[in-house]
Short mmCIF file of C-alpha atoms and ligand atoms in Angstrom, two decimals:
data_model
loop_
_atom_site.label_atom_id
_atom_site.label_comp_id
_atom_site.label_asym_id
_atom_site.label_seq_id
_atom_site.Cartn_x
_atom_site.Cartn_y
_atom_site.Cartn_z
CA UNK T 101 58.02 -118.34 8.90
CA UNK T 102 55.73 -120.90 9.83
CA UNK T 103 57.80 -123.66 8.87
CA UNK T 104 60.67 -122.22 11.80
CA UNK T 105 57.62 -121.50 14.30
CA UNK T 106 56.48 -125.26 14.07
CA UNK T 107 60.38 -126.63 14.13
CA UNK T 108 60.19 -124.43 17.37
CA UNK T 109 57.13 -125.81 18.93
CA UNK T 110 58.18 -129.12 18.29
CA UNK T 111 61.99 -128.80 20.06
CA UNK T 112 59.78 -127.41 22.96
CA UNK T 113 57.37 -129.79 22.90
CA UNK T 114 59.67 -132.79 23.41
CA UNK T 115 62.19 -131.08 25.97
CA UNK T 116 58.90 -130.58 28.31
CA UNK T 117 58.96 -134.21 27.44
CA UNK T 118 61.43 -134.69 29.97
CA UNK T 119 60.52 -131.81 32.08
CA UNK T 120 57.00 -132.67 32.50
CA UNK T 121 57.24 -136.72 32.90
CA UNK T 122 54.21 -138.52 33.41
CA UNK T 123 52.39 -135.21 34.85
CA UNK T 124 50.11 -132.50 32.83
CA UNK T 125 50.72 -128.97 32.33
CA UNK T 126 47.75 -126.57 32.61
CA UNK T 127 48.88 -122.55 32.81
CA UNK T 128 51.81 -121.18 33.83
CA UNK T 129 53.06 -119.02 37.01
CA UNK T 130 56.19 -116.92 35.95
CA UNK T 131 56.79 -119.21 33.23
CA UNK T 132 56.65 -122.44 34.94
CA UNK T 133 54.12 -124.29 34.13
CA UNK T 134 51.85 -125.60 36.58
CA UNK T 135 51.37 -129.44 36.78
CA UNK T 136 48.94 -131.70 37.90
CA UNK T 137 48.18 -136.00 37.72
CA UNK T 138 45.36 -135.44 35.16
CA UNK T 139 42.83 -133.49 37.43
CA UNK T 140 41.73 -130.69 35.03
CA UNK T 141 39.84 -129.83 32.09
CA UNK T 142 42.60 -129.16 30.42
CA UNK T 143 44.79 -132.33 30.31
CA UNK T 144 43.80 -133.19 26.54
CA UNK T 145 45.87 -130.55 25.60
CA UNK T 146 49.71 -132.01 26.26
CA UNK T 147 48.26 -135.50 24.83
CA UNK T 148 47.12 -133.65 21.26
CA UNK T 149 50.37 -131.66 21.22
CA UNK T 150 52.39 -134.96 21.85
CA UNK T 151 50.30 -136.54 18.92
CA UNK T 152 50.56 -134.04 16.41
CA UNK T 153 54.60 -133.56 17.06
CA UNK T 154 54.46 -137.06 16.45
CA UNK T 155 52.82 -136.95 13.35
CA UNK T 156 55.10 -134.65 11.90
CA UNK T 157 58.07 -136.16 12.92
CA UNK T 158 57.82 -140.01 13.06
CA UNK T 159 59.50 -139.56 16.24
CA UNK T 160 58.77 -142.57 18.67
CA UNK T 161 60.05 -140.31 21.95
CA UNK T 162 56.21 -138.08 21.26
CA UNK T 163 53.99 -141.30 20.38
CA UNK T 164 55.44 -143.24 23.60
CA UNK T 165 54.77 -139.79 25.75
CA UNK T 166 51.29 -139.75 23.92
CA UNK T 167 50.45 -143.55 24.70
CA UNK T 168 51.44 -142.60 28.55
CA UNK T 169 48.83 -139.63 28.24
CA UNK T 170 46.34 -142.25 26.83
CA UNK T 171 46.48 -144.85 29.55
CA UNK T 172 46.19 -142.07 32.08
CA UNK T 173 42.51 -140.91 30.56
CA UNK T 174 41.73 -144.58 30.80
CA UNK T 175 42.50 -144.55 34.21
CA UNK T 176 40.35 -141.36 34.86
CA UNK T 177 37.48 -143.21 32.42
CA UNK T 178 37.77 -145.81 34.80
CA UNK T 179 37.42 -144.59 38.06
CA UNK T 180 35.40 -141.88 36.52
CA UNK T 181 37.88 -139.08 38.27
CA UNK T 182 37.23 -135.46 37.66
CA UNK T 183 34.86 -135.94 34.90
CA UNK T 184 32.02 -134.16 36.82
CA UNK T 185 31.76 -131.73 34.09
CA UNK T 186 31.27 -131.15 30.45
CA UNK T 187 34.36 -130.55 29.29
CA UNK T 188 34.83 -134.87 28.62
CA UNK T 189 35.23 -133.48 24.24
CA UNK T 190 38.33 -131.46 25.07
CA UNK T 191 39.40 -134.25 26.74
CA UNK T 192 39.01 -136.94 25.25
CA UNK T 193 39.49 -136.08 21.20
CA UNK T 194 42.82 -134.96 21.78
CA UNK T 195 43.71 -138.38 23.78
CA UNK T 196 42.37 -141.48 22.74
CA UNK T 197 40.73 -140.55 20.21
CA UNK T 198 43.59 -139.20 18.48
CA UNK T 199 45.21 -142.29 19.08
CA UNK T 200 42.04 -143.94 17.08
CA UNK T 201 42.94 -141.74 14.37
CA UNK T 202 46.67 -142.11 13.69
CA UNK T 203 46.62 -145.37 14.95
CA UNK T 204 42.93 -147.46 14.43
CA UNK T 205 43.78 -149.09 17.38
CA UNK T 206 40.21 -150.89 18.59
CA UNK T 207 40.88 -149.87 22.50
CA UNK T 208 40.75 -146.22 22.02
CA UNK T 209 37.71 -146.11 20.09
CA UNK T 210 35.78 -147.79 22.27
CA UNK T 211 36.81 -145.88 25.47
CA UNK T 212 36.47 -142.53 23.00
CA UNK T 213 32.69 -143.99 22.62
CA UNK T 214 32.82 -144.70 26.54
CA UNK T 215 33.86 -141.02 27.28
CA UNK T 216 30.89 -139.67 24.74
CA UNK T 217 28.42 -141.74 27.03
CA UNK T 218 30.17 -140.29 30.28
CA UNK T 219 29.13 -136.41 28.67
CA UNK T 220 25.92 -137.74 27.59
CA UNK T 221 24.96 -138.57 30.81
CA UNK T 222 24.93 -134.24 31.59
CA UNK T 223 21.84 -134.28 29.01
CA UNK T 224 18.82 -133.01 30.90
CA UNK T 225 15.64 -134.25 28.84
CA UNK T 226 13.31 -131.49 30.85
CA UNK T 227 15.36 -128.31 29.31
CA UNK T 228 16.91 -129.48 26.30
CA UNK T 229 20.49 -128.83 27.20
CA UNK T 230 23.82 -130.45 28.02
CA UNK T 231 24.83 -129.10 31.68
CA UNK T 232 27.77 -127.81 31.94
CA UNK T 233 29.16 -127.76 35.80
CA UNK T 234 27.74 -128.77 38.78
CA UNK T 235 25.39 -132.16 39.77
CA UNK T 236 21.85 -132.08 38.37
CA UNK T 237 19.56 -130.36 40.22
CA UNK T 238 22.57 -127.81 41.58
CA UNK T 239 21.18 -124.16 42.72
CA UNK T 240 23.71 -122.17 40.97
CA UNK T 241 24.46 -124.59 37.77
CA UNK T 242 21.81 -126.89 37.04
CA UNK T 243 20.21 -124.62 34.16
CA UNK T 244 23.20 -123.34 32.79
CA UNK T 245 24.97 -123.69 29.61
CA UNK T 246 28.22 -122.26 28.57
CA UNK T 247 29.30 -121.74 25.31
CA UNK T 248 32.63 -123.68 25.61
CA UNK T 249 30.81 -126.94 25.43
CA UNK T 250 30.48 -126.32 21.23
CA UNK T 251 34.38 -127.47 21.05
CA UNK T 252 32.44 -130.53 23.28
CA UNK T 253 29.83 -131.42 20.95
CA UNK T 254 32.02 -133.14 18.27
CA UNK T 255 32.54 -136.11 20.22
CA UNK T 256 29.15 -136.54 20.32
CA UNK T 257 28.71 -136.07 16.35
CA UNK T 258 31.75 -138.66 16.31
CA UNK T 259 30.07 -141.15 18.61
CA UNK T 260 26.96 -141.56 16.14
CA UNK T 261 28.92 -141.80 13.62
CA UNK T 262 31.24 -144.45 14.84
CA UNK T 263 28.09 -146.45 16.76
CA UNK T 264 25.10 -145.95 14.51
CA UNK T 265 23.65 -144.33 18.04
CA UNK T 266 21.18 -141.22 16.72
CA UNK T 267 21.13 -140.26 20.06
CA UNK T 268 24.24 -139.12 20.66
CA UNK T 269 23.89 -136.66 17.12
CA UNK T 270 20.18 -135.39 18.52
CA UNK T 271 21.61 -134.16 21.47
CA UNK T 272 24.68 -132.67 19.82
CA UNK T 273 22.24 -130.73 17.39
CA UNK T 274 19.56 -130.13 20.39
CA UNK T 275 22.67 -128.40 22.33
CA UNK T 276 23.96 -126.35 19.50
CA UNK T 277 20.08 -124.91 18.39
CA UNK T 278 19.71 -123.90 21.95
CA UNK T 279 23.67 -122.46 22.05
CA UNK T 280 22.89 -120.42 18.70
CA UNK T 281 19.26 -119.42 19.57
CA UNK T 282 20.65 -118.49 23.26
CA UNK T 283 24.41 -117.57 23.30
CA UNK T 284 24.76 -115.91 20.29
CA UNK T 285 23.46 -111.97 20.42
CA UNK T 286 22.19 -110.41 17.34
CA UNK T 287 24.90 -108.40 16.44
CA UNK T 288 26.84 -111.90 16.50
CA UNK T 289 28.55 -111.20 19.81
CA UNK T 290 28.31 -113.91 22.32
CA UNK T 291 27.48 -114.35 26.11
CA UNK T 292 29.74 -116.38 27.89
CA UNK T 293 26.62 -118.85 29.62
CA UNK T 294 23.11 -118.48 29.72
CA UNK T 295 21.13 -119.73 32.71
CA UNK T 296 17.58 -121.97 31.34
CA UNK T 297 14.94 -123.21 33.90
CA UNK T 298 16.02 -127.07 34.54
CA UNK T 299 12.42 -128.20 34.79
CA UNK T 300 11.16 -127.15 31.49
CA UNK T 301 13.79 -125.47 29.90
CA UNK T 302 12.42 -121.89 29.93
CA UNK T 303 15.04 -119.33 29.06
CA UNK T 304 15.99 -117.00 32.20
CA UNK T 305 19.05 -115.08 31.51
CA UNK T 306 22.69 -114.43 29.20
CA UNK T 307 25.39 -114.17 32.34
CA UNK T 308 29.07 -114.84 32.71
CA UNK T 309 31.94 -116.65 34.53
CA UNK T 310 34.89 -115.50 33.17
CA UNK T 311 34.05 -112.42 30.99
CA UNK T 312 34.22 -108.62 32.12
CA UNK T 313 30.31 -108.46 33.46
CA UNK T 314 27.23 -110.28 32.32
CA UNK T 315 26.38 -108.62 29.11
CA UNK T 316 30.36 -108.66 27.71
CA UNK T 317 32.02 -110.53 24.91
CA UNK T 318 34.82 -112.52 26.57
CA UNK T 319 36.88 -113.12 23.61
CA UNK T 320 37.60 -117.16 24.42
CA UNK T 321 34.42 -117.80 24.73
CA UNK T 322 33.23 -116.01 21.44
CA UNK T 323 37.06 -118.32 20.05
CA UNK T 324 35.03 -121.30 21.41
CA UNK T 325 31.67 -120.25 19.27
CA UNK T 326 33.54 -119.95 15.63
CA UNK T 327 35.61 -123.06 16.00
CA UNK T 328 32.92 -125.21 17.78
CA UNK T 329 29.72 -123.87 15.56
CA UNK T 330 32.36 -124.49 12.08
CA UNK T 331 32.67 -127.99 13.47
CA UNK T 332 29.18 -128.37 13.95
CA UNK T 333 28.88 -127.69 10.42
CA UNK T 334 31.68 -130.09 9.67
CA UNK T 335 29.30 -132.93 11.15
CA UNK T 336 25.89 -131.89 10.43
CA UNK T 337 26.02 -129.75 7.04
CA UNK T 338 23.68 -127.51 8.41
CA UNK T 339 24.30 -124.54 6.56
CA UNK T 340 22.97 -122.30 9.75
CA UNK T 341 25.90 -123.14 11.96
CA UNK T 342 28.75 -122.03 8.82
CA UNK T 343 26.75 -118.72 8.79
CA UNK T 344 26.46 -118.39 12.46
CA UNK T 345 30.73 -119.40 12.86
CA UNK T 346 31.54 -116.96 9.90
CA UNK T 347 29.37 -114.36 11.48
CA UNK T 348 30.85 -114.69 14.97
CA UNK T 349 34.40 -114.62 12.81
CA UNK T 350 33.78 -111.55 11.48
CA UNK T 351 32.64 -109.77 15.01
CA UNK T 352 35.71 -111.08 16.32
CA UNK T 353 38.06 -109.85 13.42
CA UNK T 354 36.19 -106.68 13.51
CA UNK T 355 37.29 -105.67 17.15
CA UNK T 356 41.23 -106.64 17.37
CA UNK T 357 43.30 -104.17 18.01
CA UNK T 358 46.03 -102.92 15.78
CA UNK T 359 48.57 -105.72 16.27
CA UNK T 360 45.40 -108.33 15.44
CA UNK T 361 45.64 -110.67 19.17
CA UNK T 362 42.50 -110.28 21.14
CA UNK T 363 42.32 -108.01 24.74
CA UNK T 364 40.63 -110.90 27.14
CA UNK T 365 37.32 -109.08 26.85
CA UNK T 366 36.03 -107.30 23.75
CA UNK T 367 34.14 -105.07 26.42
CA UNK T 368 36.87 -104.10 29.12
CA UNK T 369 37.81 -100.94 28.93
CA UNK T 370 41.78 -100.74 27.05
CA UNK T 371 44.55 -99.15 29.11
CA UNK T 372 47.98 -100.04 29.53
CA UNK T 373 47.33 -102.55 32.22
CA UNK T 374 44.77 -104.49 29.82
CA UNK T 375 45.24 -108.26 29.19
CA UNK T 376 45.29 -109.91 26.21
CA UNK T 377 44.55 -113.39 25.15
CA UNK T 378 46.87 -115.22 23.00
CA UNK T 379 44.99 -118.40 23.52
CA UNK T 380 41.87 -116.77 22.27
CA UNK T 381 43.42 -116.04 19.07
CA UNK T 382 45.09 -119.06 18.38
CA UNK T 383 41.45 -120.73 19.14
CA UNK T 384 40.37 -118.27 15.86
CA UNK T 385 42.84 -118.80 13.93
CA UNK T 386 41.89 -122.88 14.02
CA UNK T 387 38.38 -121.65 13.60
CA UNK T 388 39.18 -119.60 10.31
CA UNK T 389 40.80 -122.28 8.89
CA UNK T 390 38.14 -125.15 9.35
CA UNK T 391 35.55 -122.48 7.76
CA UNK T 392 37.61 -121.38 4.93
CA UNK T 393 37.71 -125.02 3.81
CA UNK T 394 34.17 -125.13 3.75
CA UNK T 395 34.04 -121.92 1.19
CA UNK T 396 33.23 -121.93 -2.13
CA UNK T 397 35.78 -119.50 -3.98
CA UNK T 398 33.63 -117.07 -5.05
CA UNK T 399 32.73 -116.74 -1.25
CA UNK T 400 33.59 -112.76 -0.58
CA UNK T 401 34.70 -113.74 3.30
CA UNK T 402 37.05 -115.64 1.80
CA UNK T 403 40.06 -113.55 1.00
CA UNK T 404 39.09 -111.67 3.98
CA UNK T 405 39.35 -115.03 6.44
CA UNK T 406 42.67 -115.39 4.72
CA UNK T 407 43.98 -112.45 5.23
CA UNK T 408 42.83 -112.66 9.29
CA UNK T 409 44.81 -115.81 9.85
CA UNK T 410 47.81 -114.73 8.27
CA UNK T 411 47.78 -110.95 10.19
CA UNK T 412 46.67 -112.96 13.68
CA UNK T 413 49.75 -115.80 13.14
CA UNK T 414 52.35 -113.49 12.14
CA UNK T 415 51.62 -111.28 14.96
CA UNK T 416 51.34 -114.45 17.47
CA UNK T 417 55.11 -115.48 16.05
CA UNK T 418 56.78 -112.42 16.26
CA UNK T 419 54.83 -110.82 19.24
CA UNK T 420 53.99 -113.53 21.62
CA UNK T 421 55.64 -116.80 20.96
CA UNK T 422 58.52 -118.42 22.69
CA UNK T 423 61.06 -118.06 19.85
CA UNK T 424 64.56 -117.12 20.62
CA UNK T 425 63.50 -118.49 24.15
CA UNK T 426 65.33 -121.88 23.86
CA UNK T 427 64.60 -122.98 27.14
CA UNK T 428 60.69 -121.61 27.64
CA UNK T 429 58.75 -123.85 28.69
CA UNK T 430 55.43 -122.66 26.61
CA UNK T 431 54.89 -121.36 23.13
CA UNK T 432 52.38 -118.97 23.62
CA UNK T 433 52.94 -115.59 26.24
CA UNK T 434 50.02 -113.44 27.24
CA UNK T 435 47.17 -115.93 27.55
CA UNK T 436 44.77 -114.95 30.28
CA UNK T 437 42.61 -117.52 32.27
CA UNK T 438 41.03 -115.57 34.01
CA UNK T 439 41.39 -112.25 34.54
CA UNK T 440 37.94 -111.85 36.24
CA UNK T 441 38.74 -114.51 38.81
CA UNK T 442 42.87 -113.39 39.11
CA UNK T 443 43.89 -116.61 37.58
CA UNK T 444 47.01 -116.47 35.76
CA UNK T 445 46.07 -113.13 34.02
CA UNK T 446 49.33 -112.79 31.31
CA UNK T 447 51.05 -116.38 31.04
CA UNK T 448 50.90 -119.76 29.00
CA UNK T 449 48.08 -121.75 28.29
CA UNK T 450 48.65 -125.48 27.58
CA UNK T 451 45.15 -125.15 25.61
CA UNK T 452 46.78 -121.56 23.79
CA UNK T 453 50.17 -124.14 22.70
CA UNK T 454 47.99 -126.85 21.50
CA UNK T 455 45.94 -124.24 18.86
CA UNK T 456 49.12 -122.31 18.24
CA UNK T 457 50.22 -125.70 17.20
CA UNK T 458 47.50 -127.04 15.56
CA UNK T 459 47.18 -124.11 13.06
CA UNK T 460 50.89 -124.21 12.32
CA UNK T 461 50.58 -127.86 11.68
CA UNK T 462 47.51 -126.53 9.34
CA UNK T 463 49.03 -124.29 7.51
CA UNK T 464 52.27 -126.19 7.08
CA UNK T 465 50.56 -129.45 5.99
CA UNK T 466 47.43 -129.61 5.85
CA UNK T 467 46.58 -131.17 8.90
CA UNK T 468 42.92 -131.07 10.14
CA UNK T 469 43.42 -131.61 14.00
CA UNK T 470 41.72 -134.11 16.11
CA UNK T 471 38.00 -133.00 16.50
CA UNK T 472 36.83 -134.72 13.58
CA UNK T 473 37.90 -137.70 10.84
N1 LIG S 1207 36.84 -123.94 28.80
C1 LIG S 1207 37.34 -123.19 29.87
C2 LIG S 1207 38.07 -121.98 29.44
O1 LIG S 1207 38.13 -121.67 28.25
O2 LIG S 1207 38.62 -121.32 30.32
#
């Protein structure tokens, strides 16, 4: 089953090839993806599906596609376009540094390094926190973190790693105490941000952008906790981030519904009309598999984390993929970006393909995705 989901992905994956040229997809609108000239968070996304179809098939038509994606971020790097943000990890791991990774080609580590120093630059020294949107000093954003930027934080982690820099790895683990001491609730839900004051750091208030109301569980951004704090683990082996992402795990396994893919919100109220979010799901499923390679066997979550990616992926293949679809454009239906904000509510995700992808390519061999080496 997985073996025919990946083939699948992969066909689809180089016919948007052609469809998609030199442009980016980001979500869909009636099952056309959206395109833009590298402009959004969300660009990494084609380049790591490009390299990992590439990877499993030798096939030079996905690494020349992927090299095009690269010199594009180099562009952005260079004129420093759209990168007023902290999204630069999501970015920039899937890209060149993937390219560093299949290919140990000199170029793309250093502008991955480059790119770590363009996020580093959102530190803010006064409140101990990376800032996610906005210009320092902004009235609405300045003190605000969102729990996204743990899928960030791995470049960072990288960076030292590759440069002998320590301050790239303090900030990293400064970030993710705050995110765990902050985001995380304690009955291991999460908020969505959490506003600090920018001066001296002093916590104000949980809050949200794209969850159901302030004090809710948006299901991506409790996806983004599990696979960021497991790869914080990955980095650091502190043993509080694996029990914080296996704790988060089992909140979010705990509240599926029956057919085991995530509603948008763990909070909103289920009717007919609800929305679910594929993406979110394929984010966990990623997430679950980075944590239960860090298990020892005798580990009782083990089975259980098992058991949760195999439920979640089967019901992703035969309930909301693409197959039978020849001509689809995405993989994944029934992602939701925003349901708060009425952004494509119930379509693809170029960020739900990549993970749908990504833990197919796990589970079929083994792979272990870009966001660490
Ligand atoms: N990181 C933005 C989102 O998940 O929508």
């Amino acid at each position: 089953m997985y073996n025919e989901a990946l083939e699948d992905a992969i066909a689809k994956t180089k016919r948007n090839i052609g469809r998609f040229g030199k442009r980016f997809p980001h979500v869909s609108n009636d099952g056309v993806y959206e395109l833009n000239d590298n402009t959004d968070w969300t660009n990494g996304f084609w380049s790591g599906m490009l390299w990992l179809s590439y990877e499993h098939t030798k096939d030079e038509a996905f690494r020349n596609a992927a090299l095009d994606t690269v010199e594009s971020f180099r562009d952005r790097l260079d004129n420093r376009l759209h990168l007023d943000h902290h999204d630069i990890g999501f970015l920039y791991s899937l890209s060149s540094k993937a390219k560093w990774m299949i290919e140990r080609d000199e170029q793309a580590k250093r502008m991955t390094i480059e790119a770590a120093d363009v996020l580093m630059k959102r530190w803010r020294a006064e409140g101990r926190y990376l800032q996610a949107w906005g210009a320092k000093g902004d009235a609405d954003n300045g003190g605000r973190i969102i729990v996204d930027c743990m899928m960030n934080l791995p470049l960072l982690y990288w960076a030292f790693e590759k440069t002998g820099n320590e301050e790239y790895k303090k900030v990293a683990i400064q970030h993710a105490d705050k995110s765990r001491r902050f985001l995380i609730r304690g009955d291991d839900s999460s908020y969505h941000t959490f506003y600090f004051n920018p001066a001296d750091g002093e916590a104000i208030r949980g809050g949200t952008a794209q969850g159901y109301m302030d004090g809710s569980t948006w299901t991506r951004g409790q996806a983004w906790a599990i696979y960021g704090f497991a790869l914080s683990y990955r980095y650091t082996g502190n043993q509080l981030y694996l029990e914080t992402a296996k704790r988060t795990a089992v909140y979010f396994i705990e509240h599926l519904p029956e057919d085991q893919v995530a509603y948008w919100d763990f909070d909103a109220p289920v009717t007919a009309e609800t929305k679910r979010d594929s993406s979110a799901s394929a984010i966990v499923a990623c997430g679950l598999l980075e944590i239960i390679g860090h298990l020892e066997s005798s580990d009782p979550l083990l089975v259980y984390f098992q058991d949760a990616v195999h439920r979640t992926m089967r019901s992703l293949i035969e309930r909301y993929s693409t197959i039978g679809q020849a001509d689809a454009q995405g993989l994944l239906e029934h992602g939701s970006y925003s349901v708060r904000g009425g952004a494509s509510p119930d379509d693809f995700m170029i960020w739900g393909d990549y993970y749908y992808m990504e833990a197919l390519m796990r589970l079929q061999n083994g792979h272990k995705g870009y966001w660490y080496e």
